[in-house]
PDB file of C-alpha atoms in Angstrom:
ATOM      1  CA  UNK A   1     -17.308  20.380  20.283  1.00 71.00           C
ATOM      2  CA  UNK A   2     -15.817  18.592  17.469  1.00 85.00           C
ATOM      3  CA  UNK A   3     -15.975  20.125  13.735  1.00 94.00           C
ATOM      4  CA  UNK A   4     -18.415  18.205  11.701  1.00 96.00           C
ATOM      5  CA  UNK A   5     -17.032  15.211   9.486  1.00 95.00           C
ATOM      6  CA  UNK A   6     -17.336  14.627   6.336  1.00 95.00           C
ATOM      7  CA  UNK A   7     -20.984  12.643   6.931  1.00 96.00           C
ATOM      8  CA  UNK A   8     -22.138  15.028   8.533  1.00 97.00           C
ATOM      9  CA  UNK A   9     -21.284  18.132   6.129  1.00 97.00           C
ATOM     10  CA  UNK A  10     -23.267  16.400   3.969  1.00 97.00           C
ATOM     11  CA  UNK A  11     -25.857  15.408   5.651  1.00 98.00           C
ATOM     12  CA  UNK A  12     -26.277  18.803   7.151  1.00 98.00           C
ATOM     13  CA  UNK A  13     -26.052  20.335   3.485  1.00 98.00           C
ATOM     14  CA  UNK A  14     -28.590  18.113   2.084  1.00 98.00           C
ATOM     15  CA  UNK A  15     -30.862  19.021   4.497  1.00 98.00           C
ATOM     16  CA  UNK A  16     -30.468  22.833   3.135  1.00 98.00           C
ATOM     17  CA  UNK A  17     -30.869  21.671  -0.047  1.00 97.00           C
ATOM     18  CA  UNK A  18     -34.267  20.023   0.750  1.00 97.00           C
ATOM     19  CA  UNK A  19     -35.500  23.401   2.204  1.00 97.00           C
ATOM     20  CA  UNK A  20     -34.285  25.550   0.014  1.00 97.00           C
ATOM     21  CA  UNK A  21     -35.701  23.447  -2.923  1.00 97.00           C
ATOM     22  CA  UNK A  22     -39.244  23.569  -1.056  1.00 97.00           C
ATOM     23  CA  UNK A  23     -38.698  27.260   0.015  1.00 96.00           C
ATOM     24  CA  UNK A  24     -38.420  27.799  -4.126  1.00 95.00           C
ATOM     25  CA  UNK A  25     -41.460  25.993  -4.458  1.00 96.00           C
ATOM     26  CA  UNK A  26     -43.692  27.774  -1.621  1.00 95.00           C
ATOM     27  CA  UNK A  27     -42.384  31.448  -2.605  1.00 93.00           C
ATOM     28  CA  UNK A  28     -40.308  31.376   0.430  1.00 92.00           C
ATOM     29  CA  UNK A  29     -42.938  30.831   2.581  1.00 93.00           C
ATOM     30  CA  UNK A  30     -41.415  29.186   6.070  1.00 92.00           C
ATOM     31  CA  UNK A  31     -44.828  27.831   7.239  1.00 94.00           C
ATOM     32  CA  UNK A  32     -44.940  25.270   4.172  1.00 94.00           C
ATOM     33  CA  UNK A  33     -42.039  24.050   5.119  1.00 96.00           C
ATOM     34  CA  UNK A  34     -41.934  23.290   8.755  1.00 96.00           C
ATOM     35  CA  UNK A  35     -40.472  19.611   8.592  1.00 96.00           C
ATOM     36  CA  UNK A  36     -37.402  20.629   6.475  1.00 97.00           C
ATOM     37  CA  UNK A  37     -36.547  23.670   8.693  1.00 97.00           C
ATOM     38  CA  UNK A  38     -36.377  21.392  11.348  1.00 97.00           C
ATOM     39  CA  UNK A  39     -34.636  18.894   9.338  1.00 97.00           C
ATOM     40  CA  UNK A  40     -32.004  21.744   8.685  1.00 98.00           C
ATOM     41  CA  UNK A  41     -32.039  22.447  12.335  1.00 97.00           C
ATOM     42  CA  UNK A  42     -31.568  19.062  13.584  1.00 97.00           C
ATOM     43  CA  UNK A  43     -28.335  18.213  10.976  1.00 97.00           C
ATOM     44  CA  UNK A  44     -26.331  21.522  11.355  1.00 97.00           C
ATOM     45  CA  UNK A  45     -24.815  23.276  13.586  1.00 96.00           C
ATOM     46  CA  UNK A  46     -26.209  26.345  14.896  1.00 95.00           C
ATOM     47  CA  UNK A  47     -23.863  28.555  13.443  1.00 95.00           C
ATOM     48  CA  UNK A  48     -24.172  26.651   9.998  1.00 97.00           C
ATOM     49  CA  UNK A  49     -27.748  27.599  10.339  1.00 97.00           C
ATOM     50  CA  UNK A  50     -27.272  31.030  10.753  1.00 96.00           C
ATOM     51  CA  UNK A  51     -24.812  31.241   7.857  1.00 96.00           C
ATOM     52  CA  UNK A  52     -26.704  29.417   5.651  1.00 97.00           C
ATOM     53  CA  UNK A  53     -29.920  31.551   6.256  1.00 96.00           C
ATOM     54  CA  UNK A  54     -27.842  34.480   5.661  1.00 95.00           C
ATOM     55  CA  UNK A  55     -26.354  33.022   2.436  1.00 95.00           C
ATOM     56  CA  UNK A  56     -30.191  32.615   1.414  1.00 96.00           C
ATOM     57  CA  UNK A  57     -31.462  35.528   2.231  1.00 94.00           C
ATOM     58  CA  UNK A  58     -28.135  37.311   0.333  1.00 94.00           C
ATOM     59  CA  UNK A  59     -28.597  35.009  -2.846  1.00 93.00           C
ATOM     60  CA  UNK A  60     -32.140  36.020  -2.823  1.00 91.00           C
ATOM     61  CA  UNK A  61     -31.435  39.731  -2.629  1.00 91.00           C
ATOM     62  CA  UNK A  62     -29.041  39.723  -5.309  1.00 91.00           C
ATOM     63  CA  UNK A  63     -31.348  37.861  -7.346  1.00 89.00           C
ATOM     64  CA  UNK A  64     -33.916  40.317  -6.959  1.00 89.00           C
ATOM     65  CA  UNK A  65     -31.480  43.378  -7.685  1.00 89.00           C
ATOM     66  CA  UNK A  66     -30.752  42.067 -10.695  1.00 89.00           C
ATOM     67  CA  UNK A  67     -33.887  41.280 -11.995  1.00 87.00           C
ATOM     68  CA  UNK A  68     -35.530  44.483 -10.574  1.00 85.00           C
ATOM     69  CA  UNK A  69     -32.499  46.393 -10.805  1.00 79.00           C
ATOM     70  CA  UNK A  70     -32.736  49.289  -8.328  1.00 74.00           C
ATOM     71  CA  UNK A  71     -33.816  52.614  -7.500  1.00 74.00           C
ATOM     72  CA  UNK A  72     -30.805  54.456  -5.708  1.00 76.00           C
ATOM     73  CA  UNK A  73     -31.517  56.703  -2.902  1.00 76.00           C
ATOM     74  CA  UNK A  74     -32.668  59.733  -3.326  1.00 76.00           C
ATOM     75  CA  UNK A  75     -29.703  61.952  -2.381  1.00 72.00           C
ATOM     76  CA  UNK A  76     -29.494  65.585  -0.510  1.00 74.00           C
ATOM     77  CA  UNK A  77     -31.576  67.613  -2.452  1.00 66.00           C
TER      78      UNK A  77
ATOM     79  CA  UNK B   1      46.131  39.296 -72.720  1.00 54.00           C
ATOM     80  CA  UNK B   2      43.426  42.313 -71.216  1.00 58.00           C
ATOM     81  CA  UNK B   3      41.642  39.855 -68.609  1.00 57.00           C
ATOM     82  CA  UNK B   4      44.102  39.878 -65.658  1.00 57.00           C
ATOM     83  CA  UNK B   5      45.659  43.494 -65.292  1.00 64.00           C
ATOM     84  CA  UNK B   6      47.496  44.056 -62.105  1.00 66.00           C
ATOM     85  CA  UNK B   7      45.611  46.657 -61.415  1.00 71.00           C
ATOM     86  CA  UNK B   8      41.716  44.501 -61.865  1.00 73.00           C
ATOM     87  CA  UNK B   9      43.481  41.513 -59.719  1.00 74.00           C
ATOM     88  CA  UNK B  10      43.992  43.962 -57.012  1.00 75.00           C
ATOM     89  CA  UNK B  11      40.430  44.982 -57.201  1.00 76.00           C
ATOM     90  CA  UNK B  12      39.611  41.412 -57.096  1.00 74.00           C
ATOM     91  CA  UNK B  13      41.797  41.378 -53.915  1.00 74.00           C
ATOM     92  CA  UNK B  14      40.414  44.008 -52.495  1.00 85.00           C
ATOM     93  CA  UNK B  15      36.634  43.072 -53.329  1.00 88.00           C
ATOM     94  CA  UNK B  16      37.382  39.245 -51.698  1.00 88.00           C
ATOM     95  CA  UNK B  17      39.091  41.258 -48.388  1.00 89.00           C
ATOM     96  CA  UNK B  18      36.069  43.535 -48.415  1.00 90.00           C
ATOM     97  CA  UNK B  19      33.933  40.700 -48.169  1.00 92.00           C
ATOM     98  CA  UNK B  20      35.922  38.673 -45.863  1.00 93.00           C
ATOM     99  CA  UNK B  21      36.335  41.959 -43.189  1.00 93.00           C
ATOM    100  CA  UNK B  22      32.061  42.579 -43.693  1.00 93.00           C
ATOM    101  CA  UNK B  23      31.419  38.880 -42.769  1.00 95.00           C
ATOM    102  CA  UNK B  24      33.312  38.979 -39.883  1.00 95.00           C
ATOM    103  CA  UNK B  25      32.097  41.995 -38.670  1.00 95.00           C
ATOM    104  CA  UNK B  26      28.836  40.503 -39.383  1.00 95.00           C
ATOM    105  CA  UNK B  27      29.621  37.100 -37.395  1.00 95.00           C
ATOM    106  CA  UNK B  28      31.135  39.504 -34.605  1.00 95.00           C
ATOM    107  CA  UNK B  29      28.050  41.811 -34.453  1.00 95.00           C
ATOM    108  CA  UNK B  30      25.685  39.027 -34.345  1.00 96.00           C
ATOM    109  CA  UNK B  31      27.747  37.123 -31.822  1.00 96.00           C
ATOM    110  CA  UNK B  32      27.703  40.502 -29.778  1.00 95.00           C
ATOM    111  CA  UNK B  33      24.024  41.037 -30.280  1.00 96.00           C
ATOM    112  CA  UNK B  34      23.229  37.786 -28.908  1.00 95.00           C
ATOM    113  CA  UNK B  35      25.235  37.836 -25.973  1.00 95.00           C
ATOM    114  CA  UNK B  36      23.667  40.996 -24.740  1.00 94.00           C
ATOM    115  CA  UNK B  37      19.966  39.322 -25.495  1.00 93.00           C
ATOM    116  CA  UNK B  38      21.197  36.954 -23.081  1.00 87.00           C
ATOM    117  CA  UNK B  39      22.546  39.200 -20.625  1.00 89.00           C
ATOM    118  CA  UNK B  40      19.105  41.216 -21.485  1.00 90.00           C
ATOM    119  CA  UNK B  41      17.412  37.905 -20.448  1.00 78.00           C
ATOM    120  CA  UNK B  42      18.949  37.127 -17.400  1.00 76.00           C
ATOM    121  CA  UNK B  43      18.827  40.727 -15.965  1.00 84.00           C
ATOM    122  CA  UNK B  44      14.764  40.625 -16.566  1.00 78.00           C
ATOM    123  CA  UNK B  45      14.846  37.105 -14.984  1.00 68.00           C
ATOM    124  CA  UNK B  46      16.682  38.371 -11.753  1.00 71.00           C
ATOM    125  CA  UNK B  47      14.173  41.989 -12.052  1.00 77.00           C
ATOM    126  CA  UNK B  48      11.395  39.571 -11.826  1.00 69.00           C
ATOM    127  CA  UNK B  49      12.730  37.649  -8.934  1.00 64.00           C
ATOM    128  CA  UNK B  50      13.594  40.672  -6.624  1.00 71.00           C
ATOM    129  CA  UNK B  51      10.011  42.097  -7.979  1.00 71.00           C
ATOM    130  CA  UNK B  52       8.696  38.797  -6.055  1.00 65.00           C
ATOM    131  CA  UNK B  53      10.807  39.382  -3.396  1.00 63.00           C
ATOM    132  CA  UNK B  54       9.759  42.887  -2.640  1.00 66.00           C
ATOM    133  CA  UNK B  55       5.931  42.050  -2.784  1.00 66.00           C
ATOM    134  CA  UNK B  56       7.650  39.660  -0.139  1.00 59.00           C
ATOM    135  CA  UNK B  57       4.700  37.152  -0.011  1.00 66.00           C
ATOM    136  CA  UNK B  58       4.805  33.742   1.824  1.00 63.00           C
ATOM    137  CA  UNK B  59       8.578  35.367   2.603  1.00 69.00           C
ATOM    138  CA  UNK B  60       9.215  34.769   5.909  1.00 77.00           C
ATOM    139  CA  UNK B  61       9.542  31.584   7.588  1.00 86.00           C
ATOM    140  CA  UNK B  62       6.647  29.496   9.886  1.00 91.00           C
ATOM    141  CA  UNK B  63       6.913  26.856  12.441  1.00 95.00           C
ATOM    142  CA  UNK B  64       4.359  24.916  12.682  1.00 97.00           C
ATOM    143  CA  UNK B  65       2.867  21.663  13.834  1.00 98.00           C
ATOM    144  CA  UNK B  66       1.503  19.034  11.163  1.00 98.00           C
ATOM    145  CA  UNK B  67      -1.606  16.679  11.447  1.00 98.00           C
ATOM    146  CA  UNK B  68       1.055  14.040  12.482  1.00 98.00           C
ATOM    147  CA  UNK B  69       2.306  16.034  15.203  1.00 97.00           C
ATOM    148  CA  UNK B  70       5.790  16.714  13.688  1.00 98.00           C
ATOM    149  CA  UNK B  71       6.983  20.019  13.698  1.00 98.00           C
ATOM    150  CA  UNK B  72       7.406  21.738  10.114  1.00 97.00           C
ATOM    151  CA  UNK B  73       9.094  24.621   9.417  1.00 94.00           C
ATOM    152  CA  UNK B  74       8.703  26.731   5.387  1.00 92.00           C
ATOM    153  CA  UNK B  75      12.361  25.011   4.689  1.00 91.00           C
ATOM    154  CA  UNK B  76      10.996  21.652   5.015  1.00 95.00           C
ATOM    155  CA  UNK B  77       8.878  22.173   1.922  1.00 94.00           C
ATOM    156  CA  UNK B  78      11.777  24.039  -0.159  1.00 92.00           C
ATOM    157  CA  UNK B  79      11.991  22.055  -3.194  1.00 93.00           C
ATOM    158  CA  UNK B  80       8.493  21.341  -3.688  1.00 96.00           C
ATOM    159  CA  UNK B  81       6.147  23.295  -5.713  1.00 97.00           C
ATOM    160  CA  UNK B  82       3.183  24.434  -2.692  1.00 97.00           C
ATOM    161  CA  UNK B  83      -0.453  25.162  -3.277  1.00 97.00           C
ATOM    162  CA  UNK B  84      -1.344  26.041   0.412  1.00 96.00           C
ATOM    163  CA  UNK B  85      -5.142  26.899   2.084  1.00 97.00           C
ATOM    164  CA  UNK B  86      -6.178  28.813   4.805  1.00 97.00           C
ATOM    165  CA  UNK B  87      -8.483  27.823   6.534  1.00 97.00           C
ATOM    166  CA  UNK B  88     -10.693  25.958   9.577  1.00 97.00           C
ATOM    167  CA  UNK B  89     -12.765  22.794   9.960  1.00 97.00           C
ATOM    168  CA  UNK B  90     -15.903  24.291  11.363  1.00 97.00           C
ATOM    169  CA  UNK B  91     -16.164  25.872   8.008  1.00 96.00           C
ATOM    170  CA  UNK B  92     -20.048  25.368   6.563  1.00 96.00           C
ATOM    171  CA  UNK B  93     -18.891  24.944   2.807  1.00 96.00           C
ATOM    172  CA  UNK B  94     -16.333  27.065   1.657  1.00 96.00           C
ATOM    173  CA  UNK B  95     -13.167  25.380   2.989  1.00 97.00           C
ATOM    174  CA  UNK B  96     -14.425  21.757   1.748  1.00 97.00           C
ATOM    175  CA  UNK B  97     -15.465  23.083  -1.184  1.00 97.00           C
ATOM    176  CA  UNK B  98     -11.774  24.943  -1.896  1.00 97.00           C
ATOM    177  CA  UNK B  99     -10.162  21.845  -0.477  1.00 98.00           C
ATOM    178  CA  UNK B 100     -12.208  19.896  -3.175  1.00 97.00           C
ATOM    179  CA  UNK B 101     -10.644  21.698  -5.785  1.00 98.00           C
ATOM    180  CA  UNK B 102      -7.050  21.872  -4.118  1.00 98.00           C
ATOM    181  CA  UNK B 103      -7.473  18.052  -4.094  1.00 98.00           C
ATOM    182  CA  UNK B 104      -8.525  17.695  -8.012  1.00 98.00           C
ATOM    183  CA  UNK B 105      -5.686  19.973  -9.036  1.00 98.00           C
ATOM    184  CA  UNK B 106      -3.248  17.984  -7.615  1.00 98.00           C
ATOM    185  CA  UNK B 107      -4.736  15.044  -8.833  1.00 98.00           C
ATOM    186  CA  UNK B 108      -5.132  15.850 -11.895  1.00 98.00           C
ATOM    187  CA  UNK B 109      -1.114  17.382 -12.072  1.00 98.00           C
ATOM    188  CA  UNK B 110      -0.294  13.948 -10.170  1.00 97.00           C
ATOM    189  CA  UNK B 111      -1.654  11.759 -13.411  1.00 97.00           C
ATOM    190  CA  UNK B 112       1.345  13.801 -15.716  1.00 96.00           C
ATOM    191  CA  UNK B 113       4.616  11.660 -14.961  1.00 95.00           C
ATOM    192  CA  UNK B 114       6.634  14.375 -16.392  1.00 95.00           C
ATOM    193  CA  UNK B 115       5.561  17.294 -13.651  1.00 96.00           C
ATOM    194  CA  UNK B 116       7.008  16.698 -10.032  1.00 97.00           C
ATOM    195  CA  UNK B 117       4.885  15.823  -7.082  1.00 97.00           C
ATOM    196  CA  UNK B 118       2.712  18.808  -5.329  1.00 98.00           C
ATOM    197  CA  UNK B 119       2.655  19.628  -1.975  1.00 98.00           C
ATOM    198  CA  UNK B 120      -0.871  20.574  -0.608  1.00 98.00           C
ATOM    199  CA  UNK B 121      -0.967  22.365   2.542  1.00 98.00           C
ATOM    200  CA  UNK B 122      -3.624  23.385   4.728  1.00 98.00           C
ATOM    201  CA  UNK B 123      -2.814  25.918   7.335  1.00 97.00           C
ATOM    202  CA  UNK B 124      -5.698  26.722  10.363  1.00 97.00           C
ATOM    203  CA  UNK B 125      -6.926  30.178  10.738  1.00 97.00           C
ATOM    204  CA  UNK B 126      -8.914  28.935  14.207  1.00 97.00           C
ATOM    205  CA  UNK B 127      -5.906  27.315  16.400  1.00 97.00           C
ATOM    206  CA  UNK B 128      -8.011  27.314  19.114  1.00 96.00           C
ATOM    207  CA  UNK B 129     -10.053  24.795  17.717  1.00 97.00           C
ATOM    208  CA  UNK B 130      -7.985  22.835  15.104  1.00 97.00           C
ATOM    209  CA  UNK B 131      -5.439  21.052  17.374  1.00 97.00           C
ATOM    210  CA  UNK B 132      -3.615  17.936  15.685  1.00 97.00           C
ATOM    211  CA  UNK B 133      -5.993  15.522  16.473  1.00 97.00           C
ATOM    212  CA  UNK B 134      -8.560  17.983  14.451  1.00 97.00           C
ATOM    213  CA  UNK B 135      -6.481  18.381  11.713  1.00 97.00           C
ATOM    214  CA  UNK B 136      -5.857  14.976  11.419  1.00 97.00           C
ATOM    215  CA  UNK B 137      -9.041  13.783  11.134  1.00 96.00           C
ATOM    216  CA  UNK B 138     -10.145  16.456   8.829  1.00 97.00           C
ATOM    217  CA  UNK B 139      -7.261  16.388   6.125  1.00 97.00           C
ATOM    218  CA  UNK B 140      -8.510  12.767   5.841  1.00 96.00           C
ATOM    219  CA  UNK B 141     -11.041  13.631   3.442  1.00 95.00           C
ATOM    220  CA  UNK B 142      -8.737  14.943   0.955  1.00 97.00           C
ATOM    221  CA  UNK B 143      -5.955  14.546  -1.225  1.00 97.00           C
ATOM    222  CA  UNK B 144      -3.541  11.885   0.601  1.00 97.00           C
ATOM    223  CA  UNK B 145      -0.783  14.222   0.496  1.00 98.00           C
ATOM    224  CA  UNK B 146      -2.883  17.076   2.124  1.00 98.00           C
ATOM    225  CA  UNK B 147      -0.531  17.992   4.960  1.00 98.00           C
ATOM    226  CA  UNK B 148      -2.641  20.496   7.934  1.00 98.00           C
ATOM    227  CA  UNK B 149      -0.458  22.920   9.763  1.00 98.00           C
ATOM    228  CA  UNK B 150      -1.451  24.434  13.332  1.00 98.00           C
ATOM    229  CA  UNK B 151       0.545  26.131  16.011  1.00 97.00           C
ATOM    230  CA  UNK B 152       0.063  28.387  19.213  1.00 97.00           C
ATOM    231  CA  UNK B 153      -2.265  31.496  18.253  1.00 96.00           C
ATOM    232  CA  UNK B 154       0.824  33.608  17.592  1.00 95.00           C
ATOM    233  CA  UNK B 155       2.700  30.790  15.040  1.00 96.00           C
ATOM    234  CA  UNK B 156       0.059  30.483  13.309  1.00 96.00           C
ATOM    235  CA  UNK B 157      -0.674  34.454  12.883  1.00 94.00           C
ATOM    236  CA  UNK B 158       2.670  34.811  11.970  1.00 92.00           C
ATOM    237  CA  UNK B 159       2.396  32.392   8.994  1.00 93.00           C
ATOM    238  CA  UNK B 160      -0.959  34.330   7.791  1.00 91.00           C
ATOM    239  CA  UNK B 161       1.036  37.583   7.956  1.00 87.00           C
ATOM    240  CA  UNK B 162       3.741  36.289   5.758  1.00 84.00           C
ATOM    241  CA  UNK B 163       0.769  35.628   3.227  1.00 87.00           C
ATOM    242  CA  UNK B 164      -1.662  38.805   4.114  1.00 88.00           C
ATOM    243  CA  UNK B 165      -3.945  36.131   5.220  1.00 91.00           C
ATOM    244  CA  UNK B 166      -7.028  38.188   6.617  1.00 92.00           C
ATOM    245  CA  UNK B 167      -8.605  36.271   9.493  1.00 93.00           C
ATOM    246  CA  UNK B 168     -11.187  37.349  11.767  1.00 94.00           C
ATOM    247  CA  UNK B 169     -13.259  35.108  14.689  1.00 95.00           C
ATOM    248  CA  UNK B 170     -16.862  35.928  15.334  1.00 94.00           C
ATOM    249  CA  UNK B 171     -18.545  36.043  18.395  1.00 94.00           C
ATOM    250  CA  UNK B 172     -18.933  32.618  20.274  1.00 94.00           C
ATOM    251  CA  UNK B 173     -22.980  31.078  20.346  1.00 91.00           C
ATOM    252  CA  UNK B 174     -23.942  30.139  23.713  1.00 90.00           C
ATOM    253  CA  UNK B 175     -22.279  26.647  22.341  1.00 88.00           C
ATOM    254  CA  UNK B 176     -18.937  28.289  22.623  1.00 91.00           C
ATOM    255  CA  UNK B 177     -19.395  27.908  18.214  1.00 93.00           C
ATOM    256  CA  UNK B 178     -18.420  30.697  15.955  1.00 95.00           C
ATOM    257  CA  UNK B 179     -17.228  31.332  12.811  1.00 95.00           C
ATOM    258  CA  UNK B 180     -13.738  32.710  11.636  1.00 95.00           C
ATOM    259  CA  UNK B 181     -14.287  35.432   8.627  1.00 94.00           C
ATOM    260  CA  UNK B 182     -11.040  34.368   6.088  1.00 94.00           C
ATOM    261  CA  UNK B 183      -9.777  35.341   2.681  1.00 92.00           C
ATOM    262  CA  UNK B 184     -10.607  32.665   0.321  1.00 95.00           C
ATOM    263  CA  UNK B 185      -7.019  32.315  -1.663  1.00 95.00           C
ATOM    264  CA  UNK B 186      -5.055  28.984  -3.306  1.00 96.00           C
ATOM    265  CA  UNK B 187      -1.424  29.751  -3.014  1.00 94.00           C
ATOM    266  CA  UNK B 188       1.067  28.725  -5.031  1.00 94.00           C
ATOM    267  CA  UNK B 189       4.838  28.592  -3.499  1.00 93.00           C
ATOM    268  CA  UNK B 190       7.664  27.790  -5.803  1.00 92.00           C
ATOM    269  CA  UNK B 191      10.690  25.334  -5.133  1.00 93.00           C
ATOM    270  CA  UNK B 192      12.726  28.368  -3.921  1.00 88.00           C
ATOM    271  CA  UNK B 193       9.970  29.262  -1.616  1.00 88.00           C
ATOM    272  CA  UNK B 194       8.486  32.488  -3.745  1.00 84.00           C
ATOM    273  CA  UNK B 195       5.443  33.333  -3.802  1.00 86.00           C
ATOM    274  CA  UNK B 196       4.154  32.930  -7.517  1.00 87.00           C
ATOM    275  CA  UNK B 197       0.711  32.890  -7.963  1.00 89.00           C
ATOM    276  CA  UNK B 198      -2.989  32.710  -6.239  1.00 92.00           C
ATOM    277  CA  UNK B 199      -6.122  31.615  -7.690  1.00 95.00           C
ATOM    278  CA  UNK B 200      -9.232  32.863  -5.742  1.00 95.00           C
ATOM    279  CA  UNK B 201     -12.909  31.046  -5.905  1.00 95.00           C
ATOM    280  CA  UNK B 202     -13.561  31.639  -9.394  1.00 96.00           C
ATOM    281  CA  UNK B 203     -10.666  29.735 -10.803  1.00 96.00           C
ATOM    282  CA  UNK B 204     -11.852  26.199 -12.053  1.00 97.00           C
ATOM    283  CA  UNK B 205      -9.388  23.431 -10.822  1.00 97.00           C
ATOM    284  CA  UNK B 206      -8.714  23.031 -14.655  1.00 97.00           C
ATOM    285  CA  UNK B 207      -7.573  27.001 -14.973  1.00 96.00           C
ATOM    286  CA  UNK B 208      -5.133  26.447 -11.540  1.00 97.00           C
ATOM    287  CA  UNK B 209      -4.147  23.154 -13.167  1.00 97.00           C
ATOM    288  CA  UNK B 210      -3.293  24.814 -16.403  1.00 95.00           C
ATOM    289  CA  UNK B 211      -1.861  27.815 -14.599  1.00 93.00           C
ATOM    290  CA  UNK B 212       0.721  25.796 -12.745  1.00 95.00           C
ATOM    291  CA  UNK B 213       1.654  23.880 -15.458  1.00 95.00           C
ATOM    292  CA  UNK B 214       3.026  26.885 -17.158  1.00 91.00           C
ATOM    293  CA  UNK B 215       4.801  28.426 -14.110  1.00 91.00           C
ATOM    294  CA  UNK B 216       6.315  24.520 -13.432  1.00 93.00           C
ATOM    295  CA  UNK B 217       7.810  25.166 -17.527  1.00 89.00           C
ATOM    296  CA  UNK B 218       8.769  28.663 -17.028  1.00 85.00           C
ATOM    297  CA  UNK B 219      10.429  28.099 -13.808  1.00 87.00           C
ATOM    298  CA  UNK B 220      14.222  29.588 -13.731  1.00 77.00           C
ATOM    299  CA  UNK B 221      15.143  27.972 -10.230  1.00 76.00           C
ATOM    300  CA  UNK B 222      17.232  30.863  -8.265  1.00 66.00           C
TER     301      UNK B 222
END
């Protein structure tokens, strides 16, 4: 399976960019945005779809650590 | 007459030899100081070279195949200042992205008529995959001198070693797809084949730019 050219890289990362934009505007909510998750699907590779969900779901995280900041575990007491 | 005594002309004598001896000696110790500020110079210029030779990056030598087929080994580029990528074309976004910027640095060194030509290289951290005819039609979307190196598995580990490249290949999708887990490091090679510098994903193409301008000006060729 050939590498994806440069067409396609972009198409495939526009197509993140359209969910991720409607992601931000449905509060993350997947079920509002059922065409561009298939849109994402249909231009990327699989693995580029796993990696990019990760890469969300990380950017996401961090965001929320630091605007919530975070409790640490409680340690051994 | 009480102006000239022999005795105040051989003071005058004396005074003119005293002055003559203390410039001398003052020409001489300057002329000494300054040879041992070179000397000073030159040993901290060869310290600094063995320094780079101990950390022994990018010291060894690879053989490799190019997108053209042609086999390149490290003294083929001697010479020529190297920025050099690791890296694989089923990368999502980082290796386009840091072949983006690879591509506007040299670029933007290329438009000075005064600095000499860079060599880009891209070297493949997934030889199973990136075979000439993948390299070739993925170093097409970059800077026209971007030159993509592969090899068998063990070439092309052996050039990562010389540059503590960290590579590591995920597990295969039931596509046979997977992704290889790199460093993500621009590395700059100097005429004499050190190992100089590295700029990691932070470093805006004008920072490299501006960073290899001043190693091309400070550059004491071996």
């Amino acid at each position: 399976m050939a590498a994806p050219n440069s067409a396609q890289r972009k198409a495939c990362w526009d197509a993140r960019d359209q969910l991720w934009q409607c992601l931000d505007d449905n509060n993350d909510k997947i079920q509002s945005c059922q065409k561009f998750q298939g849109d994402f699907e249909a231009n990327c590779p699989a693995q580029w779809v796993k990696y990019f969900t990760k890469r969300r779901d990380f950017l996401k995280y961090k965001d929320k650590m630091q605007r919530e900041g975070f409790t640490p575990a409680e340690g051994p007491q | 007459s009480l102006s000239r005594t022999p005795d105040s002309s051989r003071v005058a004598l004396k005074l003119q030899t005293r002055l003559g001896v203390t410039l001398l000696v003052g020409v001489g110790l300057l002329g000494a100081w300054w040879w041992v500020e070179q000397e000073k110079q030159q040993r901290r210029r060869r310290q600094r070279v063995e320094q780079l030779r101990t950390v022994a990056l990018g010291q060894g030598t690879f053989s490799l195949l190019d997108h053209t087929g042609h086999r390149r080994t490290k003294q083929d580029f001697l010479g020529r200042w190297v920025l050099l990528y690791f890296g694989f074309t089923h990368c999502p976004d980082i290796c386009p992205d840091e072949l983006d910027k690879l591509s506007t640095v040299v670029s933007a060194l290329d438009r000075d008529p005064a600095l000499p030509r860079l060599q880009p290289l891209f070297i493949t951290v997934d030889p199973e995959r990136d075979d000439v005819a993948a390299l070739a039609s993925y170093v097409r979307d970059f800077h026209p001198r971007l030159v993509g190196l592969t090899g068998t598995p063990e070439e092309v580990r052996h050039a990562g070693r010389d540059f503590r490249v960290y590579a590591s290949a995920g597990p295969k999708d039931e596509d046979g797809d997977y992704m290889v887990d790199h460093s993500v490091l621009l590395y700059l090679v100097s005429p004499d084949g050190l190992f100089l510098d590295y700029y990691n994903r932070t470093k805006s193409p004008e920072q490299i730019a501006d960073s290899i301008r001043n190693h091309i000006r400070n550059h004491v060729p071996l």
